[in-house]
Coordinates of C-alpha atoms and ligand atoms in Angstrom, one line a residue:
M1 CA -56.6 7.8 -8.6
A2 CA -52.8 7.5 -8.4
R3 CA -51.6 6.1 -5.0
T4 CA -49.0 7.9 -2.9
I5 CA -45.8 6.5 -1.3
G6 CA -44.1 8.2 1.7
I7 CA -40.3 7.9 2.2
L8 CA -38.2 8.7 5.2
T9 CA -34.6 8.1 6.3
A10 CA -33.8 7.3 9.9
G11 CA -30.9 6.6 12.2
G12 CA -27.3 7.6 11.3
D13 CA -26.9 8.8 7.8
S14 CA -24.9 6.8 5.3
P15 CA -23.7 7.1 1.7
G16 CA -26.3 5.8 -0.8
L17 CA -29.4 7.1 1.0
N18 CA -30.1 9.7 -1.7
A19 CA -29.5 7.1 -4.4
A20 CA -32.1 4.9 -2.7
I21 CA -34.6 7.8 -2.3
R22 CA -34.2 8.6 -6.0
A23 CA -34.6 5.0 -7.0
V24 CA -37.8 4.5 -5.0
G25 CA -39.2 7.8 -6.2
K26 CA -38.4 7.4 -9.9
A27 CA -39.5 3.8 -10.1
A28 CA -42.8 4.6 -8.2
Q29 CA -43.6 7.4 -10.6
R30 CA -42.3 6.0 -13.9
A31 CA -43.1 2.3 -13.5
H32 CA -46.1 2.4 -11.3
D33 CA -47.6 5.9 -11.8
M34 CA -47.6 6.7 -8.1
H35 CA -47.0 10.0 -6.3
V36 CA -44.1 10.3 -3.8
I37 CA -43.7 12.4 -0.7
G38 CA -40.6 12.6 1.5
F39 CA -41.0 13.1 5.3
R40 CA -38.3 15.2 6.9
D41 CA -36.0 14.1 9.7
G42 CA -37.1 10.5 9.9
F43 CA -39.9 9.3 12.1
Q44 CA -40.0 12.7 13.8
G45 CA -41.1 14.4 10.6
L46 CA -43.5 11.6 10.0
M47 CA -45.4 12.1 13.3
Q48 CA -45.3 15.9 12.8
N49 CA -46.5 15.6 9.2
R50 CA -43.5 17.6 7.9
F51 CA -43.1 16.5 4.2
E52 CA -42.2 17.6 0.7
R53 CA -43.3 16.4 -2.6
L54 CA -40.7 14.4 -4.4
D55 CA -41.4 14.9 -8.1
G56 CA -39.1 14.5 -11.1
D57 CA -37.0 17.7 -10.4
S58 CA -36.4 17.1 -6.7
L59 CA -35.2 13.6 -7.5
S60 CA -32.7 14.7 -10.1
G61 CA -29.0 15.4 -9.2
I62 CA -29.0 13.6 -5.9
L63 CA -27.6 10.2 -7.0
T64 CA -24.0 11.1 -6.1
K65 CA -24.7 13.2 -3.0
G66 CA -23.7 12.0 0.5
G67 CA -25.9 12.2 3.5
T68 CA -29.7 12.4 3.1
V69 CA -31.6 15.2 1.4
L70 CA -34.6 14.4 3.7
G71 CA -32.6 14.7 7.0
T72 CA -32.7 12.1 9.7
S73 CA -33.2 11.5 13.5
R74 CA -33.2 8.7 16.0
L75 CA -36.3 7.9 18.1
K76 CA -38.5 5.0 19.1
V77 CA -42.0 5.5 17.7
H78 CA -43.7 3.8 20.7
R79 CA -41.8 5.8 23.4
V80 CA -41.1 9.3 22.2
D81 CA -39.5 11.4 24.9
M82 CA -41.5 14.6 25.4
G83 CA -38.7 16.4 27.3
D84 CA -40.6 16.3 30.6
G85 CA -39.8 12.7 31.4
D86 CA -43.0 11.5 29.8
R87 CA -42.8 9.0 26.9
I88 CA -45.7 8.8 24.4
D89 CA -46.7 6.2 21.9
M90 CA -46.8 8.2 18.6
R91 CA -48.3 5.5 16.5
P92 CA -51.9 6.9 16.6
M93 CA -50.5 10.2 15.4
I94 CA -48.6 8.5 12.6
Q95 CA -51.7 6.6 11.6
R96 CA -53.6 9.9 11.2
V97 CA -50.8 11.2 8.9
V98 CA -50.9 8.0 6.9
D99 CA -54.7 8.3 6.5
Q100 CA -54.5 12.0 5.6
H101 CA -52.2 11.3 2.7
D102 CA -53.9 7.9 2.0
L103 CA -50.4 6.3 1.8
A104 CA -50.0 3.0 0.1
A105 CA -46.9 2.5 2.3
I106 CA -44.0 4.4 4.0
V107 CA -40.6 3.3 2.8
C108 CA -38.2 3.5 5.8
L109 CA -34.5 3.6 5.0
G110 CA -32.5 2.7 8.0
G111 CA -30.5 0.2 10.1
G112 CA -31.4 -2.0 13.1
G113 CA -33.3 0.7 15.0
T114 CA -35.3 1.6 11.9
M115 CA -36.3 -2.1 11.4
K116 CA -37.6 -2.2 15.0
N117 CA -39.6 1.0 14.5
A118 CA -41.0 -0.3 11.2
L119 CA -42.1 -3.5 12.8
R120 CA -43.8 -1.5 15.6
L121 CA -45.8 0.4 12.9
H122 CA -46.5 -2.8 10.9
T123 CA -47.9 -4.5 14.0
V124 CA -50.6 -1.8 14.4
G125 CA -51.5 -2.0 10.7
I126 CA -49.5 0.9 9.3
P127 CA -48.1 -0.2 5.9
V128 CA -44.3 -0.1 5.7
V129 CA -41.4 -1.4 3.6
T130 CA -37.8 -1.0 4.7
L131 CA -34.4 -0.8 3.0
P132 CA -31.2 -1.8 4.8
K133 CA -28.7 1.0 5.0
T134 CA -25.8 1.4 7.4
I135 CA -22.0 1.6 7.2
D136 CA -22.0 -1.1 9.9
N137 CA -23.4 -3.9 7.6
D138 CA -25.1 -5.4 10.7
V139 CA -28.7 -5.6 9.5
Y140 CA -30.0 -9.1 9.9
G141 CA -31.4 -11.0 6.9
T142 CA -29.5 -9.2 4.1
D143 CA -26.1 -10.1 2.6
T144 CA -25.1 -6.4 2.7
T145 CA -26.3 -2.9 3.4
F146 CA -25.7 0.3 1.4
G147 CA -23.2 2.6 2.9
F148 CA -20.9 -0.2 3.9
D149 CA -18.8 -0.4 0.8
T150 CA -18.1 3.4 0.8
A151 CA -17.1 3.3 4.5
L152 CA -14.9 0.3 3.8
G153 CA -13.1 2.2 1.1
I154 CA -12.6 5.3 3.4
A155 CA -11.3 3.2 6.3
T156 CA -9.0 1.2 4.1
E157 CA -7.5 4.4 2.6
A158 CA -6.9 5.7 6.1
I159 CA -5.1 2.5 7.1
D160 CA -3.0 2.7 3.9
R161 CA -1.9 6.2 4.8
L162 CA -1.1 5.3 8.4
H163 CA 1.2 2.5 7.1
S164 CA 3.9 4.8 5.7
T165 CA 4.0 7.1 8.8
A166 CA 4.0 4.0 11.1
H167 CA 6.9 2.6 9.2
S168 CA 8.9 5.8 9.2
H169 CA 8.6 6.3 13.0
H170 CA 8.8 2.7 14.1
R171 CA 5.5 3.2 15.9
I172 CA 2.3 1.3 16.8
M173 CA -0.6 3.0 15.0
V174 CA -3.9 2.2 16.6
V175 CA -6.8 3.1 14.3
E176 CA -10.4 3.1 15.5
T177 CA -13.2 2.5 13.0
M178 CA -17.0 2.6 13.5
G179 CA -19.2 -0.4 13.1
H180 CA -21.3 -0.1 16.3
N181 CA -21.4 -3.6 17.9
T182 CA -20.1 -5.5 14.9
G183 CA -16.7 -5.9 13.3
W184 CA -17.5 -6.0 9.6
L185 CA -16.0 -2.6 8.8
T186 CA -12.9 -3.1 10.9
L187 CA -12.3 -6.6 9.7
G188 CA -12.8 -5.6 6.1
A189 CA -10.7 -2.5 6.3
G190 CA -8.1 -4.2 8.4
L191 CA -7.7 -7.0 5.9
A192 CA -7.7 -4.7 2.9
G193 CA -5.2 -2.3 4.6
G194 CA -2.9 -5.1 5.8
A195 CA -3.4 -4.4 9.6
D196 CA -1.2 -6.5 11.9
A197 CA -3.9 -6.8 14.6
I198 CA -7.7 -6.5 14.2
L199 CA -9.9 -6.2 17.2
V200 CA -13.7 -6.8 16.7
P201 CA -16.6 -6.9 19.1
E202 CA -17.2 -10.6 18.2
I203 CA -13.8 -11.6 19.7
P204 CA -13.1 -10.3 23.2
Y205 CA -9.4 -9.2 23.3
S206 CA -6.5 -9.4 25.7
V207 CA -4.0 -6.6 25.5
D208 CA -1.3 -9.0 26.5
S209 CA -1.8 -11.1 23.5
I210 CA -1.8 -8.1 21.1
A211 CA 1.5 -6.9 22.7
E212 CA 3.0 -10.4 22.4
S213 CA 2.2 -10.4 18.6
I214 CA 3.7 -6.9 18.2
L215 CA 6.9 -8.0 20.0
Q216 CA 7.1 -11.1 17.8
R217 CA 6.9 -8.8 14.7
K218 CA 9.6 -6.7 16.3
A219 CA 11.8 -9.7 16.9
A220 CA 11.3 -10.7 13.2
G221 CA 12.5 -7.2 12.1
S222 CA 9.3 -5.2 11.8
S223 CA 9.5 -2.3 14.2
F224 CA 6.0 -0.9 13.4
S225 CA 2.5 -2.3 13.7
I226 CA -1.0 -1.3 12.6
V227 CA -3.8 -2.2 15.1
A228 CA -7.3 -1.7 13.7
V229 CA -9.8 -1.5 16.6
A230 CA -13.6 -1.6 16.1
E231 CA -15.4 1.0 18.3
G232 CA -17.4 -1.8 19.9
A233 CA -14.4 -4.1 20.6
M234 CA -14.1 -5.1 24.2
S235 CA -11.8 -6.9 26.5
G236 CA -12.9 -10.2 27.9
D237 CA -14.4 -9.0 31.3
V238 CA -16.1 -5.9 29.9
R239 CA -17.7 -8.2 27.2
T240 CA -19.2 -10.5 29.9
E241 CA -20.9 -7.6 31.7
H242 CA -22.1 -6.2 28.4
D243 CA -23.7 -9.4 27.3
R244 CA -25.5 -9.8 30.6
L245 CA -27.1 -6.3 30.2
K246 CA -27.9 -7.0 26.6
D247 CA -29.8 -10.1 27.5
I248 CA -32.0 -8.0 29.9
I249 CA -32.6 -5.3 27.3
D250 CA -33.7 -7.9 24.8
G251 CA -35.9 -9.6 27.3
D252 CA -39.6 -9.0 28.0
D253 CA -39.3 -7.1 31.3
D254 CA -39.7 -3.4 30.1
D255 CA -38.7 -1.9 33.5
A256 CA -35.6 -4.1 33.9
A257 CA -34.7 -3.3 30.2
E258 CA -34.9 0.4 30.9
E259 CA -32.5 0.1 33.9
A260 CA -30.2 -2.1 31.9
E261 CA -30.2 0.5 29.1
A262 CA -29.0 3.1 31.5
E263 CA -26.3 0.8 32.9
I264 CA -25.1 -0.2 29.4
E265 CA -25.0 3.5 28.5
R266 CA -22.7 4.0 31.5
L267 CA -20.6 1.0 30.4
H268 CA -20.3 2.5 26.9
Q269 CA -19.2 5.8 28.4
S270 CA -16.5 4.1 30.5
Q271 CA -15.4 2.4 27.3
S272 CA -15.4 5.6 25.2
R273 CA -11.7 6.0 25.6
S274 CA -10.9 2.3 25.4
T275 CA -8.9 2.7 22.2
E276 CA -6.6 5.2 23.9
H277 CA -6.2 2.8 26.8
V278 CA -5.3 0.0 24.4
A279 CA -2.7 2.2 22.8
D280 CA -1.2 3.2 26.2
A281 CA -1.1 -0.4 27.4
L282 CA 0.6 -1.5 24.1
A283 CA 3.2 1.2 24.5
D284 CA 3.9 0.2 28.0
L285 CA 4.1 -3.5 27.2
T286 CA 6.2 -3.2 24.0
G287 CA 8.4 -0.2 24.7
L288 CA 7.3 1.2 21.3
E289 CA 5.7 4.6 20.8
A290 CA 1.9 4.4 20.0
R291 CA -0.4 6.8 18.4
V292 CA -4.2 6.8 18.0
T293 CA -6.3 7.8 15.0
I294 CA -10.1 7.8 15.5
L295 CA -11.7 7.8 12.0
G296 CA -15.2 8.7 13.3
H297 CA -17.9 10.3 11.1
V298 CA -15.5 10.8 8.2
Q299 CA -16.4 7.2 7.4
R300 CA -20.0 8.2 6.8
G301 CA -19.5 11.3 4.8
G302 CA -19.2 12.1 1.1
T303 CA -20.3 10.6 -2.2
P304 CA -21.3 6.9 -2.2
S305 CA -19.1 4.3 -4.0
A306 CA -20.3 2.8 -7.3
V307 CA -21.1 -0.4 -5.5
D308 CA -23.4 1.4 -3.0
R309 CA -25.1 3.4 -5.7
V310 CA -26.0 0.3 -7.6
L311 CA -27.1 -1.5 -4.5
A312 CA -29.3 1.3 -3.3
T313 CA -30.8 1.7 -6.8
Q314 CA -31.6 -2.0 -7.1
L315 CA -33.1 -2.2 -3.6
G316 CA -35.0 1.1 -4.1
T317 CA -36.6 0.1 -7.4
A318 CA -37.6 -3.3 -5.8
A319 CA -39.3 -1.4 -2.9
A320 CA -41.5 0.5 -5.3
D321 CA -42.4 -2.8 -7.1
S322 CA -43.2 -4.4 -3.8
I323 CA -45.6 -1.7 -2.8
A324 CA -47.2 -1.7 -6.2
Q325 CA -48.0 -5.4 -5.6
D326 CA -49.3 -4.5 -2.1
Q327 CA -46.5 -6.4 -0.5
V328 CA -45.8 -4.5 2.7
G329 CA -44.4 -5.4 6.2
V330 CA -41.1 -6.4 4.6
M331 CA -37.5 -5.4 4.3
I332 CA -36.1 -5.6 0.8
A333 CA -32.9 -7.6 1.4
M334 CA -30.0 -8.3 -1.0
R335 CA -29.6 -12.1 -1.2
D336 CA -27.3 -13.7 -3.6
G337 CA -27.5 -10.7 -5.9
A338 CA -31.3 -10.5 -5.9
A339 CA -33.5 -8.0 -4.2
T340 CA -35.6 -10.2 -1.9
P341 CA -38.6 -9.2 0.4
V342 CA -38.1 -10.6 3.9
P343 CA -40.8 -10.3 6.6
L344 CA -39.9 -7.6 9.1
E345 CA -40.6 -10.1 11.9
E346 CA -37.6 -12.1 10.8
V347 CA -35.3 -9.1 10.8
A348 CA -36.2 -6.6 13.5
G349 CA -34.4 -7.0 16.8
R350 CA -31.7 -9.2 15.4
R351 CA -28.2 -8.3 14.5
K352 CA -25.9 -9.7 11.9
S353 CA -22.6 -10.2 13.7
V354 CA -19.4 -11.5 12.0
P355 CA -19.6 -15.3 12.4
L356 CA -16.5 -16.6 14.1
D357 CA -15.9 -19.0 11.2
H358 CA -16.4 -16.3 8.6
P359 CA -14.0 -16.6 5.7
W360 CA -12.5 -13.1 6.5
I361 CA -11.7 -14.3 10.0
E362 CA -10.2 -17.5 8.6
S363 CA -8.1 -15.6 6.2
A364 CA -6.9 -13.2 8.9
R365 CA -5.8 -16.1 11.1
R366 CA -4.0 -17.8 8.1
L367 CA -2.1 -14.6 7.5
G368 CA -1.0 -14.5 11.2
V369 CA -3.0 -11.4 11.9
C370 CA -3.6 -11.1 15.7
L371 CA -7.3 -11.0 16.5
G372 CA -6.7 -10.2 20.2
D373 CA -7.6 -13.7 21.5
Ligands
F6P1 O1 -24.8 3.1 12.8 C1 -23.9 3.9 12.1 C2 -23.0 4.6 13.1 O2 -22.1 5.4 12.4 C3 -22.2 3.6 14.0 O3 -21.1 3.0 13.3 C4 -21.8 4.5 15.1 O4 -21.6 3.7 16.3 C5 -23.0 5.4 15.3 O5 -23.6 5.4 14.0 C6 -22.6 6.8 15.6 O6 -23.8 7.5 15.8 P1 -23.9 9.1 15.9 O7 -23.9 9.6 14.5 O8 -25.2 9.3 16.6 O9 -22.7 9.6 16.6

């Protein structure tokens, strides 16, 4: 009897998800004679057994679509909030769904949170395979994630467009990009768009040093500046507190972790207008006008780039192959151009930050781009 694969998409949506769903589904059917069902709205739909059959027709015409045709959600499978303060481990319920469909595996398309959920399922014997998607490019163990290239293009185009207006008005243009707690997107778009200062979470910044670099540009005859700020960028002292809380969250004490999560949430809220604060401080310190552009979710929307479509397709077909060979409990990573299964234990709970000696950082420094330090 033909075996069945389940697919779901979880976490923030990202360009390339539909290309990956299509690749998993078509390869499973055509190369391995398997059936495919899609669970709606991520792990939520999985535990509620909300699904649709993904046959030839439903997989056609979605390659170029943005978002995810399956819908998505964010939750932790072992601690689902029931709305009354109670948190329930949903893995037994998920196990029943897996048994009911006799699933060979569930392919989970997602970022860091999804890797953690997938490992939680794997540890109780539920067969999973994951694919790394996120515009943040921060999934550990893979060279790249699908969605990143598209977002990089969108952010770069925005910076290009800000250049001409910054120049015309002799202004500081502060542009905030996504990227969660890593600076891949901001650094890439900042370099591609010729930003004068690039602030990433990996390098705590000082507003004084950014202002000084803008004043040096002004003294050299350039009366405008582009400052690209990652949403997770932090000043030195905020960073120290953040790292302290993060260590508690990543530790073994669940109660302390819960408290630290609440505290870090408050810290993030207090930081939510930090890009505006940077702009205000730069205007004060330099005497130039400053304006803020927050790119936000536009970076995640729309059709995937060719690079993301190819990446999602390569990883998706490899996921189907992996399941056909009964190789589960892995993320299909992209390594040196090859789709490579990596045990989930090596990936989940870790983040791929920008190394401080990364060639992009080195190039930025050689160009005289201010990195805030
Ligand atoms: O992980 C993708 C991402 O877009 C991050 O860059 C950003 O911090 C977050 O998701 C935004 O989440 P939401 O869509 O829930 O606002």
